[in-house]
Amino acid sequence: MTKTDSPRPLDHVVLPTGDLEIARQRLTALGFNVSPQGTHPFGTINCCVYLSDGTFVEPLAVGDRAAADEAVRGSNEFVVRDRAFRDVHGDEGFSAVVFGTDDADVDHAEFVAAGVSAGSRLDFSRPFVDASGKSDLASFRLAFAAQPNADADAFFFTCERANVPAVDRSALQAHANGARRVLAIEVAAWDVAAAGKLLATVARSKADAAAVALANARLTIRNEPNAPGIRLEAMVLAVDDLAATKALLVEHAVAHDLDGQRLVVPAAPGQGATFIFEEQK
């Protein structure tokens, strides 16, 4: 839950993809257990990777173009921002970081007051199916933020889980690569101070030496003169045994580099961000 005197937690990240099946194949090759397809009521579809700390990775594709077109015409900010990102950057990438909250209305008011609101609040529900096939209804309330005049760049939103499905996710949270949680999101920006200010506002935290602390992770910002505003680049995931993760990547013929004590897997179709694995006992 979000408290006004503490940073918001990371909830999930959004990775646009042109083909959900390619995303599923790629994430499976990386050693993740991928959920069944989820269908939004506004034309987008996903297949998520749920981690044991409650966060998740959301590959997102357009499953119903006509419904998505209608959502854009209706100013559905989630679909509007997704469409704008794809139009400029293509169908593969890392478009959004999402923060947990217990009151999206309060968040929206804060974003408006701070001059970083990215549009109207959004409420929606969708069916959720667990690994055994049991289903329930998941409901969400979203409040959006972004840099002003940066409609096609990375965006951010808080997600209030208004109805949490009464299903068992534990089987989906066990991954062959040993991933348990997101340690960090790595960001590039041409103006580190401005990016830090925006991210600190959205995270309800403080920017300190190009880093923003979250309740359960951190955002790190590096200077990149060619970055368009804010560019989301990588996520750092904690694993139990780095050698075992490396062996799995070798077995599955996944290209990777060893950077000190980090395994770095460059972005690929179906995996819009660089994935970095770090051992954490």
Tab-separated table of C-alpha atoms in Angstrom:
chain	number	residue	atom	x	y	z
A	1	MET	CA	0.000	0.000	0.000
A	2	THR	CA	1.081	3.581	-0.624
A	3	LYS	CA	1.568	5.952	2.282
A	4	THR	CA	2.055	9.685	1.892
A	5	ASP	CA	5.272	9.590	3.966
A	6	SER	CA	6.968	6.732	2.102
A	7	PRO	CA	7.960	6.019	-1.504
A	8	ARG	CA	5.540	4.187	-3.738
A	9	PRO	CA	6.498	0.587	-4.581
A	10	LEU	CA	7.251	-0.732	-8.035
A	11	ASP	CA	4.198	-2.653	-9.273
A	12	HIS	CA	5.161	-3.741	-12.796
A	13	VAL	CA	6.782	-2.742	-16.075
A	14	VAL	CA	5.279	-2.659	-19.575
A	15	LEU	CA	7.122	-4.079	-22.606
A	16	PRO	CA	5.354	-3.476	-25.934
A	17	THR	CA	5.724	-6.281	-28.453
A	18	GLY	CA	4.423	-6.891	-31.930
A	19	ASP	CA	3.637	-10.562	-31.322
A	20	LEU	CA	2.631	-12.003	-27.961
A	21	GLU	CA	3.638	-15.529	-28.976
A	22	ILE	CA	7.157	-14.359	-29.807
A	23	ALA	CA	7.278	-12.677	-26.386
A	24	ARG	CA	6.153	-15.900	-24.732
A	25	GLN	CA	8.801	-17.923	-26.564
A	26	ARG	CA	11.538	-15.425	-25.750
A	27	LEU	CA	10.677	-15.142	-22.063
A	28	THR	CA	10.399	-18.913	-21.774
A	29	ALA	CA	13.867	-19.244	-23.323
A	30	LEU	CA	15.116	-16.821	-20.665
A	31	GLY	CA	13.815	-19.215	-18.010
A	32	PHE	CA	10.611	-17.446	-17.017
A	33	ASN	CA	7.261	-19.080	-16.315
A	34	VAL	CA	4.811	-17.077	-18.439
A	35	SER	CA	1.126	-16.680	-17.592
A	36	PRO	CA	-1.786	-17.478	-19.914
A	37	GLN	CA	-2.936	-14.635	-22.150
A	38	GLY	CA	-4.788	-11.773	-20.510
A	39	THR	CA	-7.239	-9.696	-22.552
A	40	HIS	CA	-8.013	-6.058	-21.833
A	41	PRO	CA	-11.418	-4.592	-22.750
A	42	PHE	CA	-9.733	-1.981	-24.980
A	43	GLY	CA	-7.902	-4.132	-27.525
A	44	THR	CA	-4.565	-4.933	-25.890
A	45	ILE	CA	-3.437	-8.362	-24.673
A	46	ASN	CA	-0.624	-9.536	-22.418
A	47	CYS	CA	1.174	-12.585	-21.024
A	48	CYS	CA	2.795	-11.705	-17.730
A	49	VAL	CA	5.782	-12.872	-15.723
A	50	TYR	CA	4.813	-12.765	-12.038
A	51	LEU	CA	7.577	-12.542	-9.446
A	52	SER	CA	7.406	-13.777	-5.872
A	53	ASP	CA	7.525	-10.273	-4.364
A	54	GLY	CA	4.242	-9.368	-6.082
A	55	THR	CA	5.731	-7.361	-8.961
A	56	PHE	CA	5.471	-8.465	-12.584
A	57	VAL	CA	6.640	-7.935	-16.151
A	58	GLU	CA	3.916	-7.243	-18.721
A	59	PRO	CA	4.621	-7.907	-22.407
A	60	LEU	CA	1.851	-6.039	-24.229
A	61	ALA	CA	0.520	-6.553	-27.767
A	62	VAL	CA	-2.453	-5.263	-29.732
A	63	GLY	CA	-4.927	-8.114	-30.081
A	64	ASP	CA	-7.948	-6.233	-31.453
A	65	ARG	CA	-6.992	-3.254	-33.605
A	66	ALA	CA	-10.571	-2.019	-33.966
A	67	ALA	CA	-11.093	-1.998	-30.194
A	68	ALA	CA	-7.758	-0.232	-29.701
A	69	ASP	CA	-8.721	2.377	-32.322
A	70	GLU	CA	-11.980	2.986	-30.459
A	71	ALA	CA	-10.066	3.332	-27.175
A	72	VAL	CA	-7.779	5.934	-28.738
A	73	ARG	CA	-10.781	7.889	-30.004
A	74	GLY	CA	-12.226	7.711	-26.474
A	75	SER	CA	-8.996	9.127	-24.954
A	76	ASN	CA	-8.110	5.950	-23.069
A	77	GLU	CA	-4.682	7.135	-21.914
A	78	PHE	CA	-3.197	3.647	-21.604
A	79	VAL	CA	-3.935	2.853	-25.255
A	80	VAL	CA	-3.196	6.403	-26.431
A	81	ARG	CA	0.270	6.300	-24.857
A	82	ASP	CA	0.935	2.767	-26.082
A	83	ARG	CA	-0.063	3.775	-29.631
A	84	ALA	CA	2.113	6.903	-29.556
A	85	PHE	CA	5.110	4.929	-28.273
A	86	ARG	CA	4.742	2.307	-31.017
A	87	ASP	CA	4.284	4.918	-33.734
A	88	VAL	CA	7.659	6.484	-32.883
A	89	HIS	CA	9.731	3.604	-31.495
A	90	GLY	CA	8.216	0.546	-33.163
A	91	ASP	CA	6.376	-2.432	-31.712
A	92	GLU	CA	9.251	-3.649	-29.511
A	93	GLY	CA	10.437	-1.709	-26.499
A	94	PHE	CA	10.120	-0.660	-22.867
A	95	SER	CA	7.373	1.939	-22.546
A	96	ALA	CA	6.226	2.278	-18.935
A	97	VAL	CA	7.039	1.833	-15.268
A	98	VAL	CA	4.074	1.298	-12.976
A	99	PHE	CA	3.871	2.047	-9.262
A	100	GLY	CA	1.606	0.529	-6.652
A	101	THR	CA	-0.961	2.664	-4.864
A	102	ASP	CA	-4.045	2.412	-2.691
A	103	ASP	CA	-5.700	5.574	-4.065
A	104	ALA	CA	-5.420	6.440	-7.754
A	105	ASP	CA	-7.702	9.477	-7.293
A	106	VAL	CA	-5.259	11.053	-4.845
A	107	ASP	CA	-2.383	10.246	-7.203
A	108	HIS	CA	-4.138	11.874	-10.139
A	109	ALA	CA	-4.714	15.037	-8.107
A	110	GLU	CA	-1.029	15.072	-7.107
A	111	PHE	CA	0.107	14.682	-10.716
A	112	VAL	CA	-2.198	17.485	-11.886
A	113	ALA	CA	-0.928	19.787	-9.134
A	114	ALA	CA	2.691	18.985	-10.023
A	115	GLY	CA	2.107	19.614	-13.731
A	116	VAL	CA	3.013	16.060	-14.766
A	117	SER	CA	-0.418	14.512	-15.318
A	118	ALA	CA	-0.592	12.519	-18.563
A	119	GLY	CA	-4.372	12.499	-18.903
A	120	SER	CA	-7.560	11.255	-17.332
A	121	ARG	CA	-7.804	8.462	-14.789
A	122	LEU	CA	-8.755	5.016	-16.089
A	123	ASP	CA	-10.759	2.200	-14.474
A	124	PHE	CA	-11.046	-1.260	-16.027
A	125	SER	CA	-11.495	-4.944	-15.268
A	126	ARG	CA	-10.356	-8.092	-17.024
A	127	PRO	CA	-10.539	-11.838	-16.399
A	128	PHE	CA	-7.498	-13.421	-14.735
A	129	VAL	CA	-6.639	-17.102	-15.193
A	130	ASP	CA	-4.073	-18.947	-13.064
A	131	ALA	CA	-1.876	-21.847	-14.146
A	132	SER	CA	-4.574	-24.396	-13.217
A	133	GLY	CA	-7.220	-22.643	-15.314
A	134	LYS	CA	-9.096	-21.099	-12.386
A	135	SER	CA	-10.414	-17.646	-13.280
A	136	ASP	CA	-11.521	-14.519	-11.459
A	137	LEU	CA	-11.990	-10.844	-12.262
A	138	ALA	CA	-9.117	-8.384	-11.756
A	139	SER	CA	-10.003	-4.687	-11.490
A	140	PHE	CA	-7.621	-1.739	-11.694
A	141	ARG	CA	-7.652	2.045	-11.297
A	142	LEU	CA	-4.843	3.962	-13.029
A	143	ALA	CA	-3.425	7.505	-12.763
A	144	PHE	CA	-0.932	8.647	-15.427
A	145	ALA	CA	2.160	10.868	-15.445
A	146	ALA	CA	4.794	11.834	-18.013
A	147	GLN	CA	7.103	14.647	-18.962
A	148	PRO	CA	5.115	17.526	-20.487
A	149	ASN	CA	5.077	17.522	-24.301
A	150	ALA	CA	6.584	14.026	-24.458
A	151	ASP	CA	3.589	12.079	-25.727
A	152	ALA	CA	5.640	9.400	-27.514
A	153	ASP	CA	8.252	8.807	-24.820
A	154	ALA	CA	8.230	6.676	-21.692
A	155	PHE	CA	5.257	7.152	-19.392
A	156	PHE	CA	4.442	6.247	-15.833
A	157	PHE	CA	1.315	5.423	-13.903
A	158	THR	CA	0.117	4.258	-10.547
A	159	CYS	CA	-2.038	1.156	-10.349
A	160	GLU	CA	-4.615	0.623	-7.640
A	161	ARG	CA	-5.652	-3.027	-7.540
A	162	ALA	CA	-9.312	-2.488	-6.799
A	163	ASN	CA	-10.143	-6.189	-6.952
A	164	VAL	CA	-7.412	-8.770	-6.487
A	165	PRO	CA	-8.223	-12.185	-8.022
A	166	ALA	CA	-8.754	-14.968	-5.474
A	167	VAL	CA	-6.488	-17.340	-7.375
A	168	ASP	CA	-3.192	-19.033	-6.534
A	169	ARG	CA	-0.257	-17.429	-8.371
A	170	SER	CA	2.465	-19.434	-6.640
A	171	ALA	CA	3.029	-21.792	-9.581
A	172	LEU	CA	3.446	-18.818	-11.919
A	173	GLN	CA	5.966	-17.208	-9.569
A	174	ALA	CA	8.488	-20.086	-9.775
A	175	HIS	CA	11.034	-19.504	-12.550
A	176	ALA	CA	13.721	-21.821	-13.888
A	177	ASN	CA	16.210	-18.947	-14.012
A	178	GLY	CA	15.759	-18.303	-10.286
A	179	ALA	CA	14.386	-14.761	-10.705
A	180	ARG	CA	12.576	-13.525	-7.614
A	181	ARG	CA	12.258	-9.742	-7.787
A	182	VAL	CA	13.164	-6.579	-9.657
A	183	LEU	CA	16.069	-4.819	-7.963
A	184	ALA	CA	16.261	-1.792	-10.237
A	185	ILE	CA	15.069	-0.088	-13.390
A	186	GLU	CA	17.806	1.627	-15.404
A	187	VAL	CA	16.858	4.854	-17.178
A	188	ALA	CA	18.684	7.153	-19.614
A	189	ALA	CA	17.952	10.873	-19.962
A	190	TRP	CA	19.572	13.896	-21.571
A	191	ASP	CA	18.623	15.979	-18.522
A	192	VAL	CA	19.259	13.842	-15.448
A	193	ALA	CA	18.020	16.479	-13.012
A	194	ALA	CA	14.685	16.927	-14.817
A	195	ALA	CA	14.223	13.167	-15.140
A	196	GLY	CA	15.007	12.680	-11.477
A	197	LYS	CA	12.506	15.352	-10.493
A	198	LEU	CA	9.740	13.737	-12.535
A	199	LEU	CA	10.499	10.222	-11.299
A	200	ALA	CA	10.731	11.386	-7.699
A	201	THR	CA	7.345	13.092	-8.048
A	202	VAL	CA	5.699	9.987	-9.487
A	203	ALA	CA	7.421	7.689	-6.992
A	204	ARG	CA	6.632	10.071	-4.111
A	205	SER	CA	10.304	9.879	-3.226
A	206	LYS	CA	13.524	11.901	-3.519
A	207	ALA	CA	16.078	12.004	-6.329
A	208	ASP	CA	19.575	11.534	-4.910
A	209	ALA	CA	22.692	11.343	-7.107
A	210	ALA	CA	20.749	10.212	-10.177
A	211	ALA	CA	18.797	7.567	-8.275
A	212	VAL	CA	15.250	7.402	-6.937
A	213	ALA	CA	14.430	5.015	-4.120
A	214	LEU	CA	11.195	3.036	-4.262
A	215	ALA	CA	9.670	1.021	-1.456
A	216	ASN	CA	10.882	-2.229	-3.034
A	217	ALA	CA	13.416	-1.291	-5.746
A	218	ARG	CA	15.273	1.705	-7.181
A	219	LEU	CA	15.366	3.779	-10.330
A	220	THR	CA	18.830	4.715	-11.612
A	221	ILE	CA	19.337	7.492	-14.171
A	222	ARG	CA	22.366	7.909	-16.419
A	223	ASN	CA	23.119	10.815	-18.705
A	224	GLU	CA	22.569	10.120	-22.395
A	225	PRO	CA	22.672	13.198	-24.678
A	226	ASN	CA	20.737	11.391	-27.420
A	227	ALA	CA	17.991	10.063	-25.167
A	228	PRO	CA	14.530	11.406	-26.100
A	229	GLY	CA	13.494	12.851	-22.762
A	230	ILE	CA	13.405	9.716	-20.617
A	231	ARG	CA	14.296	6.344	-22.107
A	232	LEU	CA	13.674	3.151	-20.172
A	233	GLU	CA	16.577	0.801	-20.875
A	234	ALA	CA	16.921	-2.158	-18.532
A	235	MET	CA	15.627	-3.997	-15.529
A	236	VAL	CA	17.823	-5.703	-12.964
A	237	LEU	CA	16.459	-8.954	-11.531
A	238	ALA	CA	17.610	-10.817	-8.441
A	239	VAL	CA	18.350	-14.528	-8.906
A	240	ASP	CA	19.347	-17.210	-6.431
A	241	ASP	CA	22.359	-18.623	-8.293
A	242	LEU	CA	24.021	-16.674	-11.114
A	243	ALA	CA	25.955	-19.726	-12.343
A	244	ALA	CA	22.722	-21.682	-12.682
A	245	THR	CA	21.101	-18.803	-14.564
A	246	LYS	CA	24.085	-18.617	-16.912
A	247	ALA	CA	23.926	-22.386	-17.524
A	248	LEU	CA	20.255	-22.071	-18.472
A	249	LEU	CA	20.973	-19.244	-20.907
A	250	VAL	CA	23.766	-21.293	-22.498
A	251	GLU	CA	21.476	-24.326	-22.762
A	252	HIS	CA	18.798	-22.256	-24.480
A	253	ALA	CA	21.344	-20.516	-26.774
A	254	VAL	CA	20.445	-17.051	-25.422
A	255	ALA	CA	23.142	-14.465	-26.161
A	256	HIS	CA	24.435	-12.797	-23.008
A	257	ASP	CA	27.461	-11.037	-21.527
A	258	LEU	CA	29.089	-11.292	-18.123
A	259	ASP	CA	29.645	-7.788	-16.735
A	260	GLY	CA	31.354	-8.240	-13.402
A	261	GLN	CA	28.808	-10.042	-11.249
A	262	ARG	CA	25.938	-9.350	-13.651
A	263	LEU	CA	24.580	-11.373	-16.563
A	264	VAL	CA	23.389	-8.972	-19.258
A	265	VAL	CA	20.886	-10.137	-21.888
A	266	PRO	CA	20.403	-7.523	-24.638
A	267	ALA	CA	16.906	-6.630	-25.785
A	268	ALA	CA	15.444	-8.862	-28.499
A	269	PRO	CA	12.049	-9.329	-30.196
A	270	GLY	CA	9.563	-10.190	-27.460
A	271	GLN	CA	11.947	-8.765	-24.839
A	272	GLY	CA	11.867	-5.026	-25.278
A	273	ALA	CA	14.324	-4.197	-22.478
A	274	THR	CA	17.795	-5.324	-21.536
A	275	PHE	CA	17.495	-7.904	-18.748
A	276	ILE	CA	20.258	-7.954	-16.141
A	277	PHE	CA	20.511	-10.819	-13.656
A	278	GLU	CA	22.301	-10.313	-10.328
A	279	GLU	CA	22.842	-12.930	-7.646
A	280	GLN	CA	21.208	-12.104	-4.343
A	281	LYS	CA	21.230	-14.718	-1.623
